[in-house]
PDB file of C-alpha atoms in Angstrom:
ATOM      1  CA  MET A1205     -14.449  32.360  15.623  1.00 48.00           C
ATOM      2  CA  LYS A1206     -15.089  33.183  11.999  1.00 46.00           C
ATOM      3  CA  LYS A1207     -11.945  30.865  11.105  1.00 46.00           C
ATOM      4  CA  LEU A1208     -13.397  28.125  12.831  1.00 40.00           C
ATOM      5  CA  PHE A1209     -16.516  28.241  11.196  1.00 41.00           C
ATOM      6  CA  LEU A1210     -15.217  28.275   8.220  1.00 40.00           C
ATOM      7  CA  THR A1211     -12.611  25.819   8.989  1.00 43.00           C
ATOM      8  CA  LEU A1212     -15.465  23.413  10.167  1.00 42.00           C
ATOM      9  CA  ALA A1213     -17.455  24.102   6.883  1.00 44.00           C
ATOM     10  CA  ALA A1214     -14.553  23.853   4.171  1.00 44.00           C
ATOM     11  CA  THR A1215     -14.184  19.812   6.265  1.00 43.00           C
ATOM     12  CA  ALA A1216     -17.418  18.826   5.927  1.00 45.00           C
ATOM     13  CA  VAL A1217     -17.296  19.843   1.627  1.00 39.00           C
ATOM     14  CA  LEU A1218     -14.229  18.260   1.442  1.00 42.00           C
ATOM     15  CA  ALA A1219     -15.574  15.028   3.274  1.00 45.00           C
ATOM     16  CA  ALA A1220     -18.387  15.030   1.533  1.00 43.00           C
ATOM     17  CA  GLY A1221     -16.336  15.386  -2.175  1.00 42.00           C
ATOM     18  CA  CYS A1222     -14.932  12.196  -1.753  1.00 44.00           C
ATOM     19  CA  GLY A1223     -17.738  10.108  -1.253  1.00 41.00           C
ATOM     20  CA  GLN A1224     -16.372   7.795   1.123  1.00 43.00           C
ATOM     21  CA  GLU A1225     -17.992   6.303   4.584  1.00 42.00           C
ATOM     22  CA  LYS A1226     -18.519   9.324   7.242  1.00 43.00           C
ATOM     23  CA  VAL A1227     -15.779   9.646   9.458  1.00 47.00           C
ATOM     24  CA  ASP A1228     -17.444  11.712  12.597  1.00 46.00           C
ATOM     25  CA  THR A1229     -14.488  13.814  14.571  1.00 51.00           C
ATOM     26  CA  ILE A1230     -15.871  17.209  15.023  1.00 50.00           C
ATOM     27  CA  ASP A1231     -18.548  15.877  17.073  1.00 58.00           C
ATOM     28  CA  SER A1232     -17.071  12.814  18.797  1.00 63.00           C
ATOM     29  CA  GLY A1233     -13.436  15.199  18.978  1.00 67.00           C
ATOM     30  CA  GLU A1234     -12.193  11.427  18.470  1.00 74.00           C
ATOM     31  CA  MET A1235      -9.657  10.657  15.628  1.00 80.00           C
ATOM     32  CA  PRO A1236     -10.667   7.338  13.288  1.00 83.00           C
ATOM     33  CA  VAL A1237      -8.497   4.164  14.499  1.00 92.00           C
ATOM     34  CA  GLU A1238      -6.042   3.754  11.992  1.00 94.00           C
ATOM     35  CA  VAL A1239      -6.305   0.673   9.202  1.00 96.00           C
ATOM     36  CA  ILE A1240      -2.880  -1.110   9.649  1.00 96.00           C
ATOM     37  CA  VAL A1241      -1.848  -3.246   5.933  1.00 97.00           C
ATOM     38  CA  ASP A1242       0.732  -5.675   7.162  1.00 97.00           C
ATOM     39  CA  VAL A1243       2.554  -7.121   4.093  1.00 98.00           C
ATOM     40  CA  LEU A1244       2.642 -11.167   4.443  1.00 98.00           C
ATOM     41  CA  THR A1245       4.477 -11.686   0.865  1.00 98.00           C
ATOM     42  CA  PRO A1246       8.092 -12.511   1.299  1.00 97.00           C
ATOM     43  CA  THR A1247      11.048 -10.528   0.130  1.00 97.00           C
ATOM     44  CA  GLU A1248      13.162 -13.200  -1.522  1.00 97.00           C
ATOM     45  CA  LEU A1249      10.956 -14.983  -4.313  1.00 97.00           C
ATOM     46  CA  GLN A1250      11.598 -17.382  -7.526  1.00 97.00           C
ATOM     47  CA  PRO A1251      11.010 -16.698 -11.215  1.00 97.00           C
ATOM     48  CA  ASN A1252       8.191 -18.668 -13.038  1.00 97.00           C
ATOM     49  CA  GLU A1253       6.817 -20.352  -9.838  1.00 96.00           C
ATOM     50  CA  ALA A1254       3.119 -18.988  -8.565  1.00 97.00           C
ATOM     51  CA  VAL A1255       3.567 -16.456  -5.791  1.00 97.00           C
ATOM     52  CA  THR A1256       0.853 -15.221  -3.339  1.00 98.00           C
ATOM     53  CA  LEU A1257       0.547 -11.859  -2.878  1.00 98.00           C
ATOM     54  CA  GLU A1258      -0.951 -11.233   0.845  1.00 98.00           C
ATOM     55  CA  VAL A1259      -2.068  -8.667   2.943  1.00 98.00           C
ATOM     56  CA  LYS A1260      -3.220  -8.828   6.314  1.00 98.00           C
ATOM     57  CA  VAL A1261      -6.099  -5.477   7.222  1.00 98.00           C
ATOM     58  CA  THR A1262      -6.438  -4.693  10.380  1.00 97.00           C
ATOM     59  CA  GLN A1263      -8.165  -1.780  12.526  1.00 96.00           C
ATOM     60  CA  GLY A1264      -7.307  -1.610  16.332  1.00 94.00           C
ATOM     61  CA  GLY A1265      -6.513  -5.133  16.823  1.00 94.00           C
ATOM     62  CA  GLU A1266      -9.278  -6.564  15.190  1.00 96.00           C
ATOM     63  CA  VAL A1267      -9.691  -7.864  11.445  1.00 97.00           C
ATOM     64  CA  VAL A1268     -11.162  -6.346   8.250  1.00 97.00           C
ATOM     65  CA  ASP A1269     -12.739  -8.651   6.329  1.00 97.00           C
ATOM     66  CA  ASN A1270     -14.973  -6.026   4.338  1.00 97.00           C
ATOM     67  CA  ALA A1271     -12.159  -3.663   2.849  1.00 97.00           C
ATOM     68  CA  ASP A1272     -13.900  -1.717   0.093  1.00 97.00           C
ATOM     69  CA  SER A1273     -11.088  -2.582  -2.205  1.00 97.00           C
ATOM     70  CA  VAL A1274      -7.813  -4.498  -2.001  1.00 98.00           C
ATOM     71  CA  GLU A1275      -5.575  -3.969  -5.579  1.00 98.00           C
ATOM     72  CA  PHE A1276      -2.044  -5.263  -5.812  1.00 98.00           C
ATOM     73  CA  GLU A1277      -0.256  -3.309  -8.147  1.00 97.00           C
ATOM     74  CA  VAL A1278       3.252  -5.166  -9.638  1.00 98.00           C
ATOM     75  CA  TRP A1279       6.010  -3.802 -11.539  1.00 97.00           C
ATOM     76  CA  GLU A1280       9.874  -4.214 -12.041  1.00 96.00           C
ATOM     77  CA  SER A1281      12.284  -1.928 -10.665  1.00 95.00           C
ATOM     78  CA  GLY A1282      12.372   1.191 -13.005  1.00 93.00           C
ATOM     79  CA  HIS A1283       9.584  -0.103 -14.796  1.00 94.00           C
ATOM     80  CA  LYS A1284       6.410   1.400 -13.100  1.00 93.00           C
ATOM     81  CA  ASP A1285       4.368   1.971 -16.251  1.00 93.00           C
ATOM     82  CA  GLU A1286       4.249  -1.314 -17.409  1.00 94.00           C
ATOM     83  CA  GLY A1287       3.159  -2.240 -13.734  1.00 95.00           C
ATOM     84  CA  THR A1288      -0.176  -4.716 -13.396  1.00 97.00           C
ATOM     85  CA  MET A1289      -2.664  -4.624 -11.039  1.00 98.00           C
ATOM     86  CA  LEU A1290      -4.481  -7.423  -9.535  1.00 98.00           C
ATOM     87  CA  GLU A1291      -7.597  -7.311  -7.650  1.00 98.00           C
ATOM     88  CA  GLY A1292      -6.827  -8.772  -3.854  1.00 98.00           C
ATOM     89  CA  GLU A1293      -9.645 -11.489  -2.446  1.00 98.00           C
ATOM     90  CA  LEU A1294     -10.721 -12.169   1.096  1.00 98.00           C
ATOM     91  CA  THR A1295      -9.546 -15.589   2.477  1.00 97.00           C
ATOM     92  CA  LYS A1296     -10.309 -15.078   6.029  1.00 94.00           C
ATOM     93  CA  ASP A1297      -9.375 -13.500   8.847  1.00 96.00           C
ATOM     94  CA  GLY A1298      -8.688  -9.645   7.616  1.00 97.00           C
ATOM     95  CA  VAL A1299      -6.116 -11.778   4.794  1.00 98.00           C
ATOM     96  CA  TYR A1300      -6.316 -10.498   0.844  1.00 98.00           C
ATOM     97  CA  VAL A1301      -4.587 -12.422  -1.364  1.00 98.00           C
ATOM     98  CA  ALA A1302      -3.870 -12.652  -5.517  1.00 98.00           C
ATOM     99  CA  GLU A1303      -1.680 -14.840  -7.722  1.00 98.00           C
ATOM    100  CA  TYR A1304       1.063 -13.603  -9.591  1.00 98.00           C
ATOM    101  CA  THR A1305       4.249 -15.289 -11.235  1.00 98.00           C
ATOM    102  CA  PHE A1306       7.393 -13.457 -12.142  1.00 97.00           C
ATOM    103  CA  ASP A1307       8.381 -14.585 -15.753  1.00 96.00           C
ATOM    104  CA  HIS A1308      12.280 -13.133 -14.972  1.00 96.00           C
ATOM    105  CA  ASP A1309      15.077 -12.270 -12.268  1.00 97.00           C
ATOM    106  CA  GLY A1310      14.529  -9.051 -11.261  1.00 97.00           C
ATOM    107  CA  VAL A1311      14.329  -6.378  -8.355  1.00 97.00           C
ATOM    108  CA  TYR A1312      10.014  -5.638  -8.423  1.00 97.00           C
ATOM    109  CA  TYR A1313       7.762  -3.503  -6.199  1.00 97.00           C
ATOM    110  CA  MET A1314       4.529  -3.629  -4.867  1.00 97.00           C
ATOM    111  CA  TYR A1315       2.016  -1.405  -3.788  1.00 97.00           C
ATOM    112  CA  ALA A1316      -0.897  -2.963  -2.098  1.00 97.00           C
ATOM    113  CA  HIS A1317      -3.329  -0.458  -2.407  1.00 97.00           C
ATOM    114  CA  THR A1318      -6.285  -0.947   0.370  1.00 98.00           C
ATOM    115  CA  THR A1319      -9.635   1.498   1.138  1.00 97.00           C
ATOM    116  CA  ALA A1320     -11.406   0.296   3.868  1.00 97.00           C
ATOM    117  CA  ARG A1321     -13.369   2.217   6.631  1.00 94.00           C
ATOM    118  CA  GLY A1322     -13.013   5.571   4.980  1.00 93.00           C
ATOM    119  CA  MET A1323      -9.016   5.458   4.748  1.00 95.00           C
ATOM    120  CA  HIS A1324      -6.708   4.354   1.833  1.00 96.00           C
ATOM    121  CA  VAL A1325      -3.379   2.945   2.908  1.00 96.00           C
ATOM    122  CA  MET A1326      -0.892   1.160   0.478  1.00 96.00           C
ATOM    123  CA  PRO A1327       2.659   0.037   1.265  1.00 96.00           C
ATOM    124  CA  LYS A1328       4.907  -0.447  -0.563  1.00 96.00           C
ATOM    125  CA  HIS A1329       7.017  -3.518  -0.810  1.00 97.00           C
ATOM    126  CA  GLU A1330      10.405  -4.946  -2.203  1.00 96.00           C
ATOM    127  CA  MET A1331      11.022  -8.010  -3.700  1.00 97.00           C
ATOM    128  CA  VAL A1332      14.322  -9.699  -4.903  1.00 98.00           C
ATOM    129  CA  VAL A1333      13.148 -12.521  -7.392  1.00 97.00           C
ATOM    130  CA  GLY A1334      15.911 -15.062  -8.292  1.00 97.00           C
ATOM    131  CA  ASN A1335      19.686 -13.599  -8.941  1.00 97.00           C
ATOM    132  CA  PRO A1336      19.194 -10.486 -10.675  1.00 95.00           C
ATOM    133  CA  ASP A1337      21.877  -9.043 -11.712  1.00 93.00           C
ATOM    134  CA  MET A1338      22.521  -5.661  -9.777  1.00 91.00           C
ATOM    135  CA  SER A1339      24.135  -3.645 -12.122  1.00 93.00           C
ATOM    136  CA  GLN A1340      21.079  -3.939 -14.883  1.00 91.00           C
ATOM    137  CA  VAL A1341      18.623  -3.245 -12.414  1.00 92.00           C
ATOM    138  CA  LEU A1342      17.142   0.033 -13.217  1.00 92.00           C
ATOM    139  CA  GLU A1343      16.148   2.467 -10.186  1.00 90.00           C
ATOM    140  CA  ASP A1344      12.531   2.643  -9.010  1.00 89.00           C
ATOM    141  CA  ASN A1345      11.580   6.304  -8.862  1.00 81.00           C
ATOM    142  CA  SER A1346       8.648   5.548  -7.513  1.00 79.00           C
ATOM    143  CA  SER A1347       7.615   7.013  -4.022  1.00 77.00           C
ATOM    144  CA  ASN A1348       7.422   5.505  -0.720  1.00 72.00           C
ATOM    145  CA  SER A1349       4.564   8.268  -0.060  1.00 51.00           C
ATOM    146  CA  MET A1350       1.133   8.247   0.095  1.00 47.00           C
ATOM    147  CA  GLU A1351       1.378  11.538  -2.677  1.00 44.00           C
ATOM    148  CA  HIS A1352      -1.336   9.448  -4.784  1.00 43.00           C
ATOM    149  CA  MET A1353      -3.796  10.270  -2.000  1.00 42.00           C
ATOM    150  CA  GLU A1354      -6.784  11.833  -2.567  1.00 40.00           C
ATOM    151  CA  HIS A1355      -8.779  14.983  -0.924  1.00 34.00           C
ATOM    152  CA  GLY A1356      -6.134  15.228   1.752  1.00 37.00           C
ATOM    153  CA  GLU A1357      -6.074  11.512   2.743  1.00 40.00           C
ATOM    154  CA  SER A1358      -3.164  10.404   5.204  1.00 39.00           C
ATOM    155  CA  THR A1359      -1.436   7.994   6.529  1.00 38.00           C
ATOM    156  CA  GLU A1360       0.943   7.047   9.175  1.00 37.00           C
ATOM    157  CA  GLN A1361       1.067   2.826   8.535  1.00 38.00           C
ATOM    158  CA  GLU A1362       2.669   2.240   4.485  1.00 39.00           C
ATOM    159  CA  GLY A1363       4.425  -0.779   5.775  1.00 39.00           C
ATOM    160  CA  HIS A1364       6.927  -2.953   8.019  1.00 37.00           C
ATOM    161  CA  ALA A1365       9.987  -0.708   7.454  1.00 36.00           C
ATOM    162  CA  GLU A1366       8.315   2.654   6.061  1.00 36.00           C
ATOM    163  CA  HIS A1367       8.269   4.949   8.825  1.00 36.00           C
ATOM    164  CA  GLY A1368      10.710   6.993   7.325  1.00 37.00           C
ATOM    165  CA  GLU A1369      12.984   4.251   8.238  1.00 38.00           C
ATOM    166  CA  GLU A1370      14.920   2.542   4.971  1.00 39.00           C
ATOM    167  CA  SER A1371      16.856  -0.407   5.049  1.00 38.00           C
ATOM    168  CA  GLU A1372      20.303  -0.480   3.693  1.00 39.00           C
ATOM    169  CA  GLU A1373      19.344  -2.525   0.420  1.00 42.00           C
ATOM    170  CA  GLU A1374      16.367  -0.413   0.172  1.00 41.00           C
ATOM    171  CA  HIS A1375      18.461   2.390   0.016  1.00 39.00           C
ATOM    172  CA  ASN A1376      20.989   1.194  -2.312  1.00 41.00           C
ATOM    173  CA  HIS A1377      17.675   0.660  -5.345  1.00 42.00           C
TER     174      HIS A1377
END
């Protein structure tokens, strides 16, 4: 009984410390419905053309038009520290966008950092721009996991092919 009380107290302190929306799972016994972020940006793009980075945010099958933030982090494979952050803008029906132009051929990645309804989701998306010389592409060492998450937040949804599955193309990079 004492352990249960301490666990509940620690959970309450942790939740309060995150400064996020209150999610009442202790009283109701229900888990919150997962926020889903579907990346709509194509995987094959051309250099020197404006591209719309695009995600659709839903929860329980309904669109989320009031996300706290959607930011697109874009980097060339092997150069994550030189990446760019772009603020996403709501267009309609839970779709958030930002414009970006890739200035040369290469393999690029994008995290769609999405905070909505007390949850943080960040699917990773690979994009091949033009016809890169794959022998010159540096390996991407960024994580497909949610290891950036604060205070034990978690989600199982990390993008279309990121449920522990890895395409052969991703595996070879």
